[in-house]
Amino acid sequence: MEPVIHCHQLSKSFRFKTVAVNGFDLNIPAGEVYGLIGRNGAGKTTALKLMMGLLRPDGGETRILGRNLWNATRAERQRVVYVSQGQHAPGWMTLRELGRYAEHFYDQWDGDLMREHARRWDLPMDLAVNKFSGGNQRLASLCLALASRPEVLLLDEPAAGLDPIARRELNSCLIDALLRVEGCTLLLSTHLLGDLERLATRTGIMDRGRIIAEGSVEEWQRTMRRVQVVFPGSEVPPDFAIPGAIRTTRLGPVVTALVRVIHDSQLLEVRSMPGVRVNLFPLTLEELFVDWFRDSTDDALPVPASPLGQPGLSVAWKQT
Amino acid sequence: MTTQLHLQIDDRSGVPVYRQIMDQIKYYVAGGTLRPGDQIPSIRELANAMAVNPTTVVKAYSELEAEGIIEKRHGKGAFIAAQAPALSVVDQENALRRSAKQLAVEATQLQVPSPKVITVVREELGALSPERNDEDAPVKFSVLGGDRAS
């Protein structure tokens, strides 16, 4: 069965600008919550717009629910909803009016659901949307998007500009949307990696126009560790290295490294060194992301090779 | 009977969310808050209340079932198993060890002497429940962690 969201070798460049998306591959099966993360300018927004058919690709192909949305009919598009970064609903209309307007375009429109979300987020139904604060205008767009009971939701940084309470409510509403529609598929780009730990089943890291790493958050959290080796009162041997280390820093008698710990025996040799203390700390997705990509903008320093790409592991790292 | 559960996800711990859910339910069982036969929230309820992906809750519940801590009754929901194995002393210690290591690192960085660290821990335990201000008293697990990111 074809995945709900499918992209193959998508590419797009703009005039006066370098390549935005290049060799972008993505396959998301039904029911998955996929988090797209990456530095600013990695091409996340362009990729989403290509998928939605809002931009025409220079090369490659993309389909959602088996359709290329660039030339799809309204009926074919209505099960897919996209909320862009800067999107605000037509400002002079109230939420109630916008609801009545949108109702005509979506067969599954659920006015009660829209009012329920509006209540939850404290959004007035009878005030022109352009009188709302920036964050609330965003929530108004999401409110409308969710009311169409979509099968596929593409959200470009949905939580940007929201306060912590609103963010939490947003997460609950996304969960609610997942529970409401069987097989509802969600693709979101975000910089809030803590939210992804709760929401995403799979995460892809985008760099320079393509996905360079993909895997489950859980798998990363289970195996990636910050390993700290302390040589109390003695010098660190000059040739000392922690097996499997991706990045290493030394500070006095302490060596700290980002390590993929596949099996505890990997550290046996280090642990058996006389007088040495070894500590392992779990990492959040955010810490992992920062440690991993600290130097990736520097072309002289390649993305660290391999430890995540070994056979038999569900995490696939692609070399750029 | 459905017991009101207070579960928290710590976004800063680096521990997978399903594991955090599992651990906390285990601690509630170990501490006697959850007893054999008690009903625990449905997958839908828990996913909604904690704003986590339902598949994560499914995973946590499946692993708890495999460990014999909960049992699913068809059409009725999930319950604490009659023979829910108590948390072993080793499990208890491992659970604490994680936080203790972090504390040790921070104390070393701040150059706080060990006796002072012990005093601080004892005070914090005492603040949570006065009758536990006693070094032999069992540690109450249900208060570990917290939703620090929100």
Coordinates of C-alpha atoms in Angstrom, one line a residue:
Chain A
M1 CA 0.0 0.0 0.0
E2 CA 1.3 3.4 -0.9
P3 CA 2.2 5.6 2.1
V4 CA -0.1 8.5 2.9
I5 CA 2.6 11.0 2.3
H6 CA 5.1 10.1 -0.4
C7 CA 8.0 12.2 -1.8
H8 CA 10.7 10.9 -4.1
Q9 CA 13.8 12.9 -5.1
L10 CA 11.9 16.3 -4.8
S11 CA 13.9 19.3 -5.7
K12 CA 13.2 23.1 -5.8
S13 CA 15.4 26.1 -6.2
F14 CA 14.4 29.8 -6.3
R15 CA 15.8 32.6 -8.3
F16 CA 18.6 34.5 -6.6
K17 CA 18.8 31.8 -4.0
T18 CA 20.5 28.6 -3.7
V19 CA 18.7 25.2 -3.7
A20 CA 16.0 25.0 -1.1
V21 CA 15.0 21.3 -1.5
N22 CA 17.2 18.8 -3.1
G23 CA 16.9 15.0 -3.3
F24 CA 14.2 15.0 -0.7
D25 CA 12.7 11.5 0.0
L26 CA 10.0 10.9 2.5
N27 CA 7.4 8.1 3.1
I28 CA 4.9 8.3 5.9
P29 CA 2.4 5.5 6.4
A30 CA -1.1 6.1 7.8
G31 CA -1.5 6.9 11.5
E32 CA 2.0 8.1 11.9
V33 CA 3.0 11.3 13.6
Y34 CA 6.2 12.5 11.9
G35 CA 8.3 15.3 13.2
L36 CA 10.5 17.2 10.7
I37 CA 13.3 19.0 12.4
G38 CA 16.4 20.9 11.2
R39 CA 18.2 24.2 11.4
N40 CA 16.6 27.3 10.0
G41 CA 16.9 27.4 6.2
A42 CA 17.2 23.6 6.0
G43 CA 14.2 23.6 3.6
K44 CA 11.4 22.4 5.8
T45 CA 8.8 25.0 4.8
T46 CA 9.6 24.6 1.1
A47 CA 9.2 20.8 1.4
L48 CA 5.8 21.2 3.0
K49 CA 4.6 23.6 0.3
L50 CA 5.8 21.3 -2.4
M51 CA 3.8 18.4 -0.8
M52 CA 0.7 20.6 -0.6
G53 CA 1.0 21.6 -4.3
L54 CA 1.5 25.2 -3.4
L55 CA 4.8 25.2 -5.2
R56 CA 5.7 23.3 -8.4
P57 CA 8.8 21.1 -7.9
D58 CA 11.7 21.4 -10.3
G59 CA 12.1 17.6 -10.2
G60 CA 10.9 14.5 -8.4
E61 CA 7.4 13.7 -7.4
T62 CA 5.1 14.0 -4.4
R63 CA 1.7 12.5 -3.5
I64 CA -0.6 12.7 -0.6
L65 CA -3.3 10.0 -0.3
G66 CA -2.1 8.9 -3.8
R67 CA -2.8 12.3 -5.4
N68 CA -0.4 15.0 -6.6
L69 CA -2.1 18.0 -5.0
W70 CA -0.7 20.4 -7.6
N71 CA -3.5 19.5 -10.0
A72 CA -6.0 17.9 -7.7
T73 CA -9.6 18.8 -7.5
R74 CA -11.2 20.5 -4.4
A75 CA -12.9 17.2 -3.5
E76 CA -9.5 15.4 -3.6
R77 CA -7.8 18.1 -1.5
Q78 CA -10.4 18.4 1.3
R79 CA -9.1 15.5 3.4
V80 CA -5.7 17.2 3.6
V81 CA -5.2 20.3 5.7
Y82 CA -2.1 22.6 5.9
V83 CA -1.5 25.3 8.4
S84 CA 1.5 27.5 7.3
Q85 CA 3.8 29.5 9.5
G86 CA 2.5 32.9 8.7
Q87 CA -1.0 32.0 7.9
H88 CA -3.8 34.1 9.3
A89 CA -7.4 33.6 8.3
P90 CA -9.1 36.6 6.5
G91 CA -8.9 39.1 9.3
W92 CA -12.1 41.0 8.8
M93 CA -14.2 37.9 9.5
T94 CA -15.1 36.5 12.9
L95 CA -14.5 32.9 13.8
R96 CA -18.2 32.2 13.5
E97 CA -18.3 33.7 10.0
L98 CA -15.2 31.8 9.0
G99 CA -16.7 28.6 10.2
R100 CA -19.9 29.2 8.2
Y101 CA -17.8 30.0 5.1
A102 CA -15.4 27.0 5.5
E103 CA -18.4 24.6 6.1
H104 CA -19.2 24.7 2.3
F105 CA -15.8 23.4 1.3
Y106 CA -15.5 20.3 3.6
D107 CA -17.9 17.4 3.7
Q108 CA -16.8 16.3 7.1
W109 CA -17.1 19.8 8.6
D110 CA -17.8 19.7 12.3
G111 CA -19.0 23.0 13.7
D112 CA -19.3 21.7 17.2
L113 CA -15.7 20.7 17.2
M114 CA -14.7 24.1 16.1
R115 CA -16.7 25.7 18.9
E116 CA -15.2 23.2 21.4
H117 CA -11.7 24.1 20.4
A118 CA -12.5 27.8 20.5
R119 CA -13.8 27.5 24.0
R120 CA -10.8 25.5 25.0
W121 CA -8.5 28.2 23.7
D122 CA -10.6 31.1 24.9
L123 CA -11.1 32.4 21.4
P124 CA -14.1 34.8 21.0
M125 CA -16.5 33.7 18.2
D126 CA -17.8 37.1 17.4
L127 CA -14.7 39.3 17.2
A128 CA -12.9 40.0 13.9
V129 CA -9.9 37.7 13.8
N130 CA -7.5 40.5 13.0
K131 CA -8.3 41.9 16.5
F132 CA -6.8 38.7 18.0
S133 CA -3.3 38.6 19.3
G134 CA -0.7 37.0 17.0
G135 CA -0.8 33.7 18.9
N136 CA -4.6 33.6 19.0
Q137 CA -4.8 34.2 15.2
R138 CA -2.6 31.1 14.9
L139 CA -4.9 29.2 17.1
A140 CA -7.9 30.4 15.1
S141 CA -6.3 28.9 11.9
L142 CA -5.7 25.6 13.7
C143 CA -9.2 25.7 15.1
L144 CA -10.6 25.9 11.5
A145 CA -8.1 23.2 10.3
L146 CA -9.1 20.7 13.0
A147 CA -12.8 21.3 12.4
S148 CA -12.6 19.8 8.9
R149 CA -11.7 16.4 10.6
P150 CA -8.7 15.9 8.3
E151 CA -7.2 12.6 7.4
V152 CA -3.8 14.3 6.8
L153 CA -2.5 17.3 8.7
L154 CA 0.6 19.3 7.7
L155 CA 1.6 21.8 10.3
D156 CA 4.5 24.2 9.8
E157 CA 5.7 25.2 13.3
P158 CA 2.2 25.1 14.9
A159 CA 3.5 26.1 18.3
A160 CA 5.6 29.1 17.3
G161 CA 4.5 32.2 19.2
L162 CA 2.3 30.3 21.7
D163 CA 2.6 30.5 25.4
P164 CA 3.3 27.3 27.4
I165 CA -0.3 26.8 28.3
A166 CA -1.6 27.3 24.8
R167 CA 1.2 24.9 23.5
R168 CA 0.0 22.3 25.9
E169 CA -3.6 22.7 24.8
L170 CA -2.4 22.5 21.2
N171 CA -0.7 19.2 21.9
S172 CA -3.9 17.9 23.5
C173 CA -5.9 19.0 20.5
L174 CA -3.6 17.2 18.1
I175 CA -3.9 14.0 20.2
D176 CA -7.6 14.5 20.1
A177 CA -7.5 14.8 16.3
L178 CA -5.5 11.6 16.1
L179 CA -8.1 9.7 18.3
R180 CA -11.0 11.2 16.4
V181 CA -10.1 10.1 12.9
E182 CA -8.9 6.5 12.4
G183 CA -5.5 6.5 10.7
C184 CA -5.1 10.3 10.9
T185 CA -1.6 11.2 9.7
L186 CA 0.3 14.1 11.0
L187 CA 3.4 15.8 9.7
L188 CA 4.8 18.7 11.6
S189 CA 7.9 20.8 11.5
T190 CA 9.0 22.2 14.8
H191 CA 11.9 23.4 16.9
L192 CA 10.2 22.3 20.1
L193 CA 11.9 19.0 20.5
G194 CA 10.4 18.3 23.9
D195 CA 6.9 18.3 22.3
L196 CA 8.1 15.8 19.7
E197 CA 9.2 13.4 22.4
R198 CA 5.5 13.2 23.4
L199 CA 3.9 13.3 20.0
A200 CA 6.1 11.9 17.3
T201 CA 6.4 8.2 16.3
R202 CA 9.2 9.1 13.9
T203 CA 11.5 12.0 13.4
G204 CA 13.5 13.1 10.4
I205 CA 16.3 15.6 10.5
M206 CA 16.6 17.9 7.5
D207 CA 19.8 19.5 6.4
R208 CA 20.5 21.4 3.2
G209 CA 17.3 20.4 1.5
R210 CA 17.1 16.7 2.3
I211 CA 16.5 14.3 5.2
I212 CA 19.8 13.1 6.5
A213 CA 18.7 11.1 9.4
E214 CA 15.4 9.4 10.3
G215 CA 14.4 7.2 13.2
S216 CA 12.2 6.8 16.2
V217 CA 12.8 9.2 19.1
E218 CA 12.5 6.3 21.5
E219 CA 15.3 4.4 19.7
W220 CA 17.6 7.4 19.9
Q221 CA 16.8 8.0 23.6
R222 CA 17.3 4.3 24.4
T223 CA 20.8 4.1 22.9
M224 CA 22.3 7.6 22.8
R225 CA 24.1 8.5 26.0
R226 CA 26.3 11.2 27.3
V227 CA 29.2 9.3 28.7
Q228 CA 31.4 10.9 31.3
V229 CA 34.8 9.4 32.2
V230 CA 36.6 10.8 35.2
F231 CA 40.3 10.2 36.0
P232 CA 40.4 11.4 39.6
G233 CA 43.7 13.0 40.4
S234 CA 45.4 11.8 37.3
E235 CA 46.0 12.8 33.8
V236 CA 43.9 11.6 30.9
P237 CA 46.0 9.2 28.8
P238 CA 46.8 11.1 25.6
D239 CA 45.5 8.2 23.4
F240 CA 42.3 7.7 25.4
A241 CA 39.1 7.4 23.4
I242 CA 35.6 6.2 24.4
P243 CA 34.5 3.4 22.0
G244 CA 31.6 4.5 19.8
A245 CA 32.1 8.2 20.7
I246 CA 30.6 10.6 18.1
R247 CA 31.8 13.8 19.7
T248 CA 34.3 14.2 22.6
T249 CA 35.2 17.1 24.8
R250 CA 37.9 17.1 27.5
L251 CA 38.0 19.3 30.5
G252 CA 40.8 18.6 33.0
P253 CA 40.4 15.1 34.3
V254 CA 36.9 14.7 32.7
V255 CA 36.2 13.4 29.3
T256 CA 32.6 13.8 28.1
A257 CA 31.3 12.2 24.9
L258 CA 28.2 11.6 22.9
V259 CA 28.1 7.9 22.5
R260 CA 25.8 5.4 21.0
V261 CA 25.7 2.6 23.5
I262 CA 24.5 -0.5 21.7
H263 CA 25.5 -2.8 24.5
D264 CA 27.0 -2.2 27.9
S265 CA 30.0 -4.4 27.1
Q266 CA 31.1 -1.6 24.8
L267 CA 32.3 0.3 27.9
L268 CA 33.7 -2.7 29.7
E269 CA 37.3 -1.8 28.8
V270 CA 36.9 1.8 30.0
R271 CA 35.2 0.7 33.2
S272 CA 38.0 -1.7 34.0
M273 CA 40.7 1.0 33.9
P274 CA 42.1 1.4 37.4
G275 CA 40.7 4.4 39.4
V276 CA 38.4 5.5 36.6
R277 CA 34.8 6.5 37.1
V278 CA 32.3 6.1 34.3
N279 CA 28.9 7.8 34.3
L280 CA 26.1 7.4 31.7
F281 CA 23.5 10.0 31.3
P282 CA 20.4 9.9 29.1
L283 CA 19.9 12.6 26.6
T284 CA 16.9 14.6 25.5
L285 CA 16.2 14.9 21.8
E286 CA 17.2 18.5 22.1
E287 CA 20.6 17.7 23.7
L288 CA 21.2 15.0 21.1
F289 CA 20.3 17.4 18.2
V290 CA 22.6 20.1 19.5
D291 CA 25.5 17.7 20.2
W292 CA 25.2 16.0 16.8
F293 CA 24.8 19.1 14.7
R294 CA 27.1 21.5 16.5
D295 CA 29.6 21.6 13.6
S296 CA 27.5 20.4 10.7
T297 CA 27.5 23.8 9.0
D298 CA 31.2 23.5 8.5
D299 CA 31.7 21.6 5.3
A300 CA 35.3 20.6 6.3
L301 CA 33.8 18.6 9.2
P302 CA 31.5 15.9 7.8
V303 CA 28.5 14.7 9.6
P304 CA 29.9 12.1 12.0
A305 CA 30.1 8.8 10.2
S306 CA 28.1 5.6 10.8
P307 CA 27.4 4.8 14.5
L308 CA 23.7 5.2 13.9
G309 CA 23.7 3.3 10.6
Q310 CA 24.7 -0.1 11.6
P311 CA 22.7 -3.1 10.3
G312 CA 19.9 -4.4 12.3
L313 CA 19.0 -1.1 13.9
S314 CA 15.9 0.8 13.0
V315 CA 17.6 4.1 12.8
A316 CA 18.9 4.9 9.3
W317 CA 21.4 7.7 8.9
K318 CA 22.1 8.8 5.4
Q319 CA 25.4 10.4 4.6
T320 CA 25.2 13.7 2.8
Chain B
M1 CA -12.7 1.6 41.1
T2 CA -10.7 4.0 39.0
T3 CA -7.9 5.6 40.9
Q4 CA -7.0 9.2 40.2
L5 CA -3.5 9.1 39.0
H6 CA -1.1 11.9 38.9
L7 CA 1.5 11.1 36.2
Q8 CA 4.0 13.6 34.9
I9 CA 6.4 13.7 32.0
D10 CA 9.7 15.3 32.5
D11 CA 10.9 16.8 29.2
R12 CA 14.4 17.2 30.5
S13 CA 15.1 13.7 31.7
G14 CA 16.0 12.1 28.4
V15 CA 14.1 9.0 29.5
P16 CA 11.7 7.8 26.7
V17 CA 8.1 8.9 27.5
Y18 CA 6.7 5.3 27.5
R19 CA 9.4 4.4 30.1
Q20 CA 8.4 7.3 32.3
I21 CA 4.8 6.2 32.2
M22 CA 5.8 2.6 33.1
D23 CA 8.0 3.7 35.9
Q24 CA 5.4 5.9 37.5
I25 CA 2.8 3.2 37.4
K26 CA 5.3 0.8 39.0
Y27 CA 6.1 3.2 41.7
Y28 CA 2.4 3.7 42.5
V29 CA 2.0 -0.1 42.8
A30 CA 5.2 -0.4 44.9
G31 CA 4.0 2.4 47.2
G32 CA 0.5 0.9 47.6
T33 CA -1.4 3.7 46.0
L34 CA -2.4 1.3 43.2
R35 CA -3.6 -2.1 44.5
P36 CA -4.4 -5.3 42.7
G37 CA -7.7 -5.0 40.9
D38 CA -7.6 -1.2 40.6
Q39 CA -8.5 0.1 37.2
I40 CA -6.0 2.3 35.5
P41 CA -7.0 5.0 32.9
S42 CA -7.8 3.9 29.4
I43 CA -5.3 4.5 26.7
R44 CA -7.5 7.2 25.3
E45 CA -7.9 9.0 28.7
L46 CA -4.2 8.9 29.5
A47 CA -3.1 10.0 26.0
N48 CA -5.5 13.0 26.2
A49 CA -4.7 13.9 29.8
M50 CA -0.9 13.8 29.3
A51 CA -0.9 15.0 25.7
V52 CA 1.1 12.1 24.5
N53 CA 0.7 10.0 21.4
P54 CA -1.7 7.1 22.1
T55 CA 0.8 4.7 20.6
T56 CA 3.2 5.6 23.4
V57 CA 0.6 4.7 26.0
V58 CA -0.1 1.5 24.1
K59 CA 3.6 0.6 24.3
A60 CA 3.8 1.4 28.0
Y61 CA 0.7 -0.7 28.8
S62 CA 1.9 -3.6 26.7
E63 CA 5.3 -3.7 28.4
L64 CA 3.6 -3.4 31.8
E65 CA 1.3 -6.3 30.8
A66 CA 4.3 -8.4 29.7
E67 CA 6.0 -7.8 33.1
G68 CA 2.8 -8.9 34.8
I69 CA 2.0 -5.6 36.5
I70 CA -1.2 -4.9 34.7
E71 CA -3.8 -7.1 33.0
K72 CA -6.2 -6.2 30.2
R73 CA -9.8 -7.4 30.6
H74 CA -11.6 -7.6 27.4
G75 CA -14.0 -4.7 26.9
K76 CA -13.4 -3.5 30.4
G77 CA -10.0 -1.8 30.4
A78 CA -6.7 -2.3 32.2
F79 CA -6.3 -3.3 35.8
I80 CA -3.5 -3.8 38.2
A81 CA -2.7 -7.6 38.2
A82 CA -3.6 -9.7 41.2
Q83 CA -0.1 -10.8 41.5
A84 CA 1.6 -7.6 40.5
P85 CA 5.2 -8.2 41.4
A86 CA 6.5 -5.7 43.9
L87 CA 9.3 -3.5 42.9
S88 CA 12.5 -5.2 43.9
V89 CA 15.0 -3.5 46.1
V90 CA 17.3 -3.5 43.1
D91 CA 14.6 -1.7 40.9
Q92 CA 14.0 0.8 43.6
E93 CA 17.7 1.6 43.9
N94 CA 18.1 1.8 40.1
A95 CA 15.3 4.2 39.9
L96 CA 16.9 6.5 42.4
R97 CA 20.4 6.0 41.1
R98 CA 19.6 8.0 38.0
S99 CA 18.6 11.1 39.8
A100 CA 21.4 10.6 42.4
K101 CA 24.1 10.6 39.7
Q102 CA 22.8 13.9 38.2
L103 CA 22.8 15.3 41.7
A104 CA 26.3 14.1 42.4
V105 CA 27.5 15.8 39.2
E106 CA 25.8 19.1 40.0
A107 CA 27.1 19.0 43.6
T108 CA 30.6 18.4 42.3
Q109 CA 30.4 21.3 39.8
L110 CA 29.1 23.6 42.6
Q111 CA 31.8 22.2 45.0
V112 CA 29.2 21.5 47.7
P113 CA 30.7 19.1 50.3
S114 CA 29.1 15.7 50.6
P115 CA 27.6 16.1 54.1
K116 CA 25.9 19.3 52.9
V117 CA 24.4 17.4 50.0
I118 CA 23.1 14.7 52.3
T119 CA 21.5 17.3 54.6
V120 CA 19.8 19.0 51.6
V121 CA 18.4 15.6 50.5
R122 CA 17.1 14.9 54.0
E123 CA 15.5 18.3 54.2
E124 CA 13.8 17.8 50.9
L125 CA 12.5 14.4 51.9
G126 CA 11.3 15.9 55.2
A127 CA 9.5 18.8 53.4
L128 CA 7.5 16.3 51.4
S129 CA 6.2 14.3 54.3
P130 CA 7.3 15.1 57.8
E131 CA 7.0 11.6 59.2
R132 CA 9.6 10.5 56.7
N133 CA 12.2 12.8 58.1
D134 CA 14.1 9.8 59.3
E135 CA 16.9 8.1 57.5
D136 CA 15.5 4.6 57.9
A137 CA 12.1 5.4 56.5
P138 CA 11.3 4.2 53.0
V139 CA 11.5 6.7 50.3
K140 CA 8.3 7.8 48.7
F141 CA 8.6 7.3 45.0
S142 CA 5.5 8.9 43.6
V143 CA 7.0 12.4 44.1
L144 CA 10.0 11.9 41.9
G145 CA 10.3 13.8 38.7
G146 CA 8.1 16.5 37.5
D147 CA 6.8 18.4 34.5
R148 CA 9.6 20.8 34.6
A149 CA 9.4 21.9 31.0
S150 CA 6.0 23.5 31.1

